[in-house]
mmCIF file of C-alpha atoms in Angstrom:
data_model
loop_
_atom_site.group_PDB
_atom_site.id
_atom_site.type_symbol
_atom_site.label_atom_id
_atom_site.label_comp_id
_atom_site.label_asym_id
_atom_site.label_seq_id
_atom_site.Cartn_x
_atom_site.Cartn_y
_atom_site.Cartn_z
ATOM 1 C CA VAL A 12 125.304 120.588 103.486
ATOM 2 C CA ALA A 13 126.532 123.763 101.058
ATOM 3 C CA VAL A 14 125.324 124.311 97.892
ATOM 4 C CA GLY A 15 127.052 126.137 94.773
ATOM 5 C CA ASP A 16 130.291 125.540 92.785
ATOM 6 C CA ASP A 17 133.199 123.580 93.780
ATOM 7 C CA SER A 18 134.854 126.857 95.319
ATOM 8 C CA ILE A 19 133.109 125.960 98.277
ATOM 9 C CA SER A 20 134.961 125.617 101.719
ATOM 10 C CA VAL A 21 133.639 124.767 105.115
ATOM 11 C CA GLU A 22 135.029 125.393 108.596
ATOM 12 C CA TRP A 23 133.777 124.865 111.976
ATOM 13 C CA TYR A 24 133.834 127.274 114.864
ATOM 14 C CA LYS A 25 132.784 126.774 118.878
ATOM 15 C CA THR A 26 131.757 129.521 120.724
ATOM 16 C CA GLY A 27 134.716 131.706 121.595
ATOM 17 C CA GLY A 28 136.220 131.485 118.292
ATOM 18 C CA THR A 29 137.939 127.891 118.384
ATOM 19 C CA ASN A 30 138.353 126.860 114.889
ATOM 20 C CA LEU A 31 137.648 122.877 114.982
ATOM 21 C CA THR A 32 137.961 122.500 111.142
ATOM 22 C CA THR A 33 140.450 119.934 111.559
ATOM 23 C CA ASP A 34 138.676 117.735 113.828
ATOM 24 C CA ALA A 35 135.885 117.724 111.078
ATOM 25 C CA SER A 36 135.294 115.523 107.974
ATOM 26 C CA GLN A 37 134.375 117.218 104.600
ATOM 27 C CA ASP A 38 133.026 115.113 101.278
ATOM 28 C CA ALA A 39 134.469 115.714 97.820
ATOM 29 C CA TYR A 40 132.449 118.128 95.930
ATOM 30 C CA ASN A 41 129.238 116.465 94.246
ATOM 31 C CA SER A 42 129.310 118.231 90.660
ATOM 32 C CA THR A 43 125.923 116.569 89.720
ATOM 33 C CA ALA A 44 124.180 118.079 92.961
ATOM 34 C CA GLY A 45 126.423 121.167 93.615
ATOM 35 C CA THR A 46 126.917 120.324 97.096
ATOM 36 C CA ARG A 47 129.575 119.721 99.480
ATOM 37 C CA THR A 48 128.880 118.051 102.990
ATOM 38 C CA SER A 49 130.808 118.517 105.883
ATOM 39 C CA SER A 50 130.199 116.984 109.618
ATOM 40 C CA LEU A 51 131.648 117.672 113.041
ATOM 41 C CA THR A 52 131.948 114.940 115.587
ATOM 42 C CA LEU A 53 132.360 115.259 119.072
ATOM 43 C CA THR A 54 133.529 112.008 120.986
ATOM 44 C CA ASP A 55 133.207 111.394 124.914
ATOM 45 C CA VAL A 56 131.726 114.999 125.267
ATOM 46 C CA ASP A 57 131.100 116.284 128.740
ATOM 47 C CA VAL A 58 129.474 119.389 130.301
ATOM 48 C CA SER A 59 132.663 121.637 129.041
ATOM 49 C CA ASP A 60 131.301 120.963 125.392
ATOM 50 C CA SER A 61 128.267 122.482 125.879
ATOM 51 C CA SER A 62 128.264 125.546 123.675
ATOM 52 C CA SER A 63 127.133 126.826 120.154
ATOM 53 C CA TYR A 64 128.732 125.420 117.201
ATOM 54 C CA THR A 65 128.991 127.303 113.710
ATOM 55 C CA CYS A 66 129.429 125.896 110.482
ATOM 56 C CA GLN A 67 130.690 128.672 107.987
ATOM 57 C CA VAL A 68 130.706 128.329 104.284
ATOM 58 C CA THR A 69 132.624 130.231 102.098
ATOM 59 C CA PHE A 70 132.326 130.987 98.319
ATOM 60 C CA ASP A 71 135.153 132.646 96.901
ATOM 61 C CA THR A 72 134.834 136.037 98.870
ATOM 62 C CA ASP A 73 131.356 135.797 100.098
ATOM 63 C CA SER A 74 130.394 133.785 103.223
ATOM 64 C CA VAL A 75 127.297 132.236 105.037
ATOM 65 C CA SER A 76 127.073 130.558 108.248
ATOM 66 C CA THR A 77 124.701 128.078 110.280
ATOM 67 C CA GLU A 78 124.675 127.649 114.070
ATOM 68 C CA THR A 79 123.786 124.946 116.522
ATOM 69 C CA ARG A 80 123.347 124.829 119.906
ATOM 70 C CA LEU A 81 124.727 121.807 122.175
ATOM 71 C CA ASP A 82 123.839 121.251 125.672
ATOM 72 C CA VAL A 83 125.315 118.410 127.335
ATOM 73 C CA VAL A 84 123.377 116.927 130.458
ATOM 74 C CA ASP A 85 125.240 115.409 133.361
ATOM 75 C CA LEU A 86 122.874 113.582 135.916
ATOM 76 C CA VAL A 87 124.556 111.982 138.748
ATOM 77 C CA ALA A 88 123.132 109.815 141.850
ATOM 78 C CA PRO A 89 125.069 108.431 144.758
ATOM 79 C CA SER A 90 126.089 104.874 144.320
ATOM 80 C CA LYS A 91 124.703 104.267 147.928
ATOM 81 C CA THR A 92 123.542 105.577 151.032
ATOM 82 C CA THR A 93 124.090 104.248 154.552
ATOM 83 C CA VAL A 94 122.107 105.231 157.360
ATOM 84 C CA ASN A 95 121.267 103.490 161.065
ATOM 85 C CA THR A 96 117.742 102.239 161.586
ATOM 86 C CA GLY A 97 115.127 104.633 162.434
ATOM 87 C CA VAL A 98 117.628 107.739 160.813
ATOM 88 C CA ASP A 99 116.142 109.438 157.773
ATOM 89 C CA ALA A 100 117.732 108.750 154.363
ATOM 90 C CA VAL A 101 118.583 111.447 151.921
ATOM 91 C CA LEU A 102 119.584 110.523 148.620
ATOM 92 C CA THR A 103 120.857 113.193 146.198
ATOM 93 C CA CYS A 104 120.650 113.596 142.595
ATOM 94 C CA THR A 105 122.808 116.363 140.838
ATOM 95 C CA TYR A 106 122.457 117.618 137.443
ATOM 96 C CA THR A 107 123.631 120.333 135.313
ATOM 97 C CA GLU A 108 121.260 122.756 133.724
ATOM 98 C CA ILE A 109 120.392 123.238 130.231
ATOM 99 C CA SER A 110 121.026 126.600 129.055
ATOM 100 C CA ASP A 111 118.102 128.657 127.431
ATOM 101 C CA GLU A 112 115.979 125.903 128.753
ATOM 102 C CA PRO A 113 112.735 125.574 126.276
ATOM 103 C CA SER A 114 110.432 124.191 128.730
ATOM 104 C CA GLN A 115 110.817 123.485 132.585
ATOM 105 C CA PRO A 116 112.808 120.308 133.106
ATOM 106 C CA THR A 117 111.371 117.632 135.448
ATOM 107 C CA ILE A 118 112.907 115.255 137.645
ATOM 108 C CA LYS A 119 111.596 111.763 138.757
ATOM 109 C CA TRP A 120 112.783 109.489 141.557
ATOM 110 C CA PHE A 121 111.986 105.630 141.326
ATOM 111 C CA HIS A 122 112.259 102.491 143.760
ATOM 112 C CA GLY A 123 113.195 99.998 141.827
ATOM 113 C CA ASP A 124 110.956 100.433 138.640
ATOM 114 C CA THR A 125 108.190 102.217 140.343
ATOM 115 C CA GLU A 126 107.817 106.015 140.009
ATOM 116 C CA ILE A 127 107.620 107.580 143.554
ATOM 117 C CA SER A 128 108.088 111.317 143.332
ATOM 118 C CA SER A 129 108.167 113.931 140.281
ATOM 119 C CA GLY A 130 108.628 117.354 140.174
ATOM 120 C CA VAL A 131 109.767 120.356 138.221
ATOM 121 C CA LEU A 132 113.539 121.065 138.489
ATOM 122 C CA SER A 133 114.459 124.272 140.912
ATOM 123 C CA GLY A 134 117.606 125.236 139.086
ATOM 124 C CA ASP A 135 119.855 124.774 142.475
ATOM 125 C CA GLY A 136 122.183 122.038 140.543
ATOM 126 C CA GLU A 137 120.361 119.180 142.986
ATOM 127 C CA THR A 138 117.294 117.614 144.000
ATOM 128 C CA ASN A 139 116.580 115.489 147.390
ATOM 129 C CA LEU A 140 114.573 112.135 147.873
ATOM 130 C CA THR A 141 114.175 111.856 151.787
ATOM 131 C CA ILE A 142 113.410 108.297 153.014
ATOM 132 C CA SER A 143 111.747 108.422 156.363
ATOM 133 C CA SER A 144 112.958 106.125 159.318
ATOM 134 C CA PRO A 145 113.965 103.375 157.183
ATOM 135 C CA ASP A 146 114.459 99.780 158.798
ATOM 136 C CA LYS A 147 115.922 96.589 158.173
ATOM 137 C CA ASN A 148 113.128 95.875 155.667
ATOM 138 C CA ASP A 149 114.602 98.841 153.316
ATOM 139 C CA ASN A 150 118.007 97.249 153.821
ATOM 140 C CA GLY A 151 119.371 96.760 150.164
ATOM 141 C CA GLU A 152 116.530 98.517 148.390
ATOM 142 C CA SER A 153 117.671 100.033 144.916
ATOM 143 C CA TYR A 154 116.549 104.125 143.954
ATOM 144 C CA SER A 155 117.406 106.268 140.789
ATOM 145 C CA CYS A 156 116.349 109.331 139.437
ATOM 146 C CA SER A 157 115.641 110.503 135.723
ATOM 147 C CA PHE A 158 115.599 114.102 134.086
ATOM 148 C CA SER A 159 113.728 114.893 131.205
ATOM 149 C CA TYR A 160 113.040 118.287 129.174
ATOM 150 C CA THR A 161 110.908 118.815 126.097
ATOM 151 C CA ILE A 162 111.804 120.641 122.707
ATOM 152 C CA ASP A 163 109.469 121.235 120.083
ATOM 153 C CA SER A 164 107.282 118.436 121.394
ATOM 154 C CA VAL A 165 110.190 115.866 121.594
ATOM 155 C CA THR A 166 111.055 114.616 124.806
ATOM 156 C CA GLU A 167 114.514 113.358 125.972
ATOM 157 C CA GLU A 168 115.022 111.537 129.092
ATOM 158 C CA PHE A 169 118.300 110.706 130.820
ATOM 159 C CA ASN A 170 118.605 108.211 133.716
ATOM 160 C CA THR A 171 121.027 107.236 136.576
ATOM 161 C CA THR A 172 122.283 103.994 137.447
ATOM 162 C CA ALA A 173 120.454 102.664 140.963
ATOM 163 C CA ALA A 174 121.880 103.781 143.932
ATOM 164 C CA GLN A 175 121.339 101.217 146.862
ATOM 165 C CA LEU A 176 120.014 101.967 150.302
ATOM 166 C CA PHE A 177 121.601 100.454 153.322
ATOM 167 C CA VAL A 178 120.476 100.583 156.789
ATOM 168 C CA ARG A 179 122.170 99.175 159.589
ATOM 169 C CA ASP A 180 120.734 97.081 162.465
ATOM 170 C CA ILE A 181 121.317 94.167 164.542
ATOM 171 C CA GLU A 182 119.000 91.294 165.355
ATOM 172 C CA SER A 183 119.727 89.120 167.955
ATOM 173 C CA ASP A 184 117.642 85.881 169.456
ATOM 174 C CA ASP A 185 114.448 86.578 171.145
ATOM 175 C CA ASN A 186 115.850 84.954 174.483
ATOM 176 C CA ASP A 187 117.769 87.327 176.507
ATOM 177 C CA LEU A 188 118.550 84.550 179.152
ATOM 178 C CA ARG A 189 119.668 80.964 178.254
ATOM 179 C CA VAL A 190 119.995 78.244 180.846
ATOM 180 C CA ILE A 191 121.613 75.051 179.626
ATOM 181 C CA LYS A 192 123.225 71.734 181.575
ATOM 182 C CA TYR A 193 126.668 72.119 182.356
ATOM 183 C CA GLY A 194 128.877 70.430 179.558
ATOM 184 C CA ASN A 195 126.439 70.824 176.655
ATOM 185 C CA SER A 196 127.106 73.341 173.790
ATOM 186 C CA VAL A 197 125.212 76.506 172.947
ATOM 187 C CA PHE A 198 124.537 78.205 170.009
ATOM 188 C CA LEU A 199 124.123 82.272 169.940
ATOM 189 C CA GLU A 200 123.237 84.197 166.632
ATOM 190 C CA CYS A 201 123.073 87.917 165.793
ATOM 191 C CA THR A 202 121.843 88.997 162.199
ATOM 192 C CA VAL A 203 123.431 92.494 161.194
ATOM 193 C CA TYR A 204 121.895 94.389 158.543
ATOM 194 C CA GLY A 205 123.966 97.229 156.348
ATOM 195 C CA ASP A 206 126.318 97.337 153.501
ATOM 196 C CA SER A 207 129.478 94.726 152.967
ATOM 197 C CA ASP A 208 131.548 96.921 155.437
ATOM 198 C CA ILE A 209 130.375 94.798 158.143
ATOM 199 C CA THR A 210 132.895 93.594 161.475
ATOM 200 C CA ILE A 211 131.331 91.556 163.901
ATOM 201 C CA ASP A 212 133.053 91.079 167.400
ATOM 202 C CA TRP A 213 131.733 88.774 170.329
ATOM 203 C CA SER A 214 132.449 89.701 173.908
ATOM 204 C CA PHE A 215 132.276 87.725 177.350
ATOM 205 C CA ASP A 216 131.915 89.733 180.237
ATOM 206 C CA ASP A 217 132.904 92.757 178.448
ATOM 207 C CA SER A 218 136.225 90.916 177.488
ATOM 208 C CA PRO A 219 136.714 90.040 173.401
ATOM 209 C CA TYR A 220 136.060 86.301 173.094
ATOM 210 C CA SER A 221 137.815 84.555 169.872
ATOM 211 C CA ALA A 222 136.463 80.784 170.390
ATOM 212 C CA LEU A 223 133.819 81.566 167.419
ATOM 213 C CA ILE A 224 132.665 79.467 164.776
ATOM 214 C CA PRO A 225 133.845 81.326 161.688
ATOM 215 C CA LEU A 226 131.363 83.575 159.705
ATOM 216 C CA LEU A 227 129.813 81.871 156.785
#
C-alpha cells in the first residue's frame, strides 16, 4: 500500500531486474485515505520462482521500494518401493532448501499416521528411511515424510503423499508331498505378495502347465 497524492505509480520487479508490473493488479487511487494498493499474484509456483520481489513506488521523480523474499519448498517422496523379502528397503524423500534459512529445518517420517523418525536436515537435498529386513507383513504399508521450518516463531510444515512399500514373497501349502487316489482331484495353492505387477506360472516336471483354474 503506497501513501501519497494521485501521482503514485507502482512497479514490481523480480531479482535480476525482471519487470512484473504487467502481471500485477493496481487499485484506483483512494483520495480519502491518500493511498494506492497494488498486488502481485503468482500462480502455479515452482522452485524457479524462489527469489526476492521488489515493490517500487514512484512519486513524481522520487521513488521508494520494499522487498519481500519468496521461497518455494518442493518435497517429493517415491510413490512406491518394491523389495524382496528380507532385503532392506530404503525410502528417499527429496527436498529443495530454503535460502538464508532462519532456523534448521526438520524432517519427519511417518508409518501411516504414526511418527517414527525425526531429525535435522543435512543440506544434501534428500533424506532416507531404512526399513530393515521387511517381510510379507510389511507388504502394502504406507510411509510419508514432512518438512518443517520456523520463521519468527511461526512454523510452516509441508507433507508428502504416502509412499507404499511392497515386499515380494511367496507362500505355498505346508505339505510338500500330496498322496491322493487315482482319478480324484487335487487343489494346489500359492499366495504371492508384492505390488500389482505379479505374474504367476505353474510348471509340471519343469515344463509349463496350462490346465489351470483362472486366477480370481
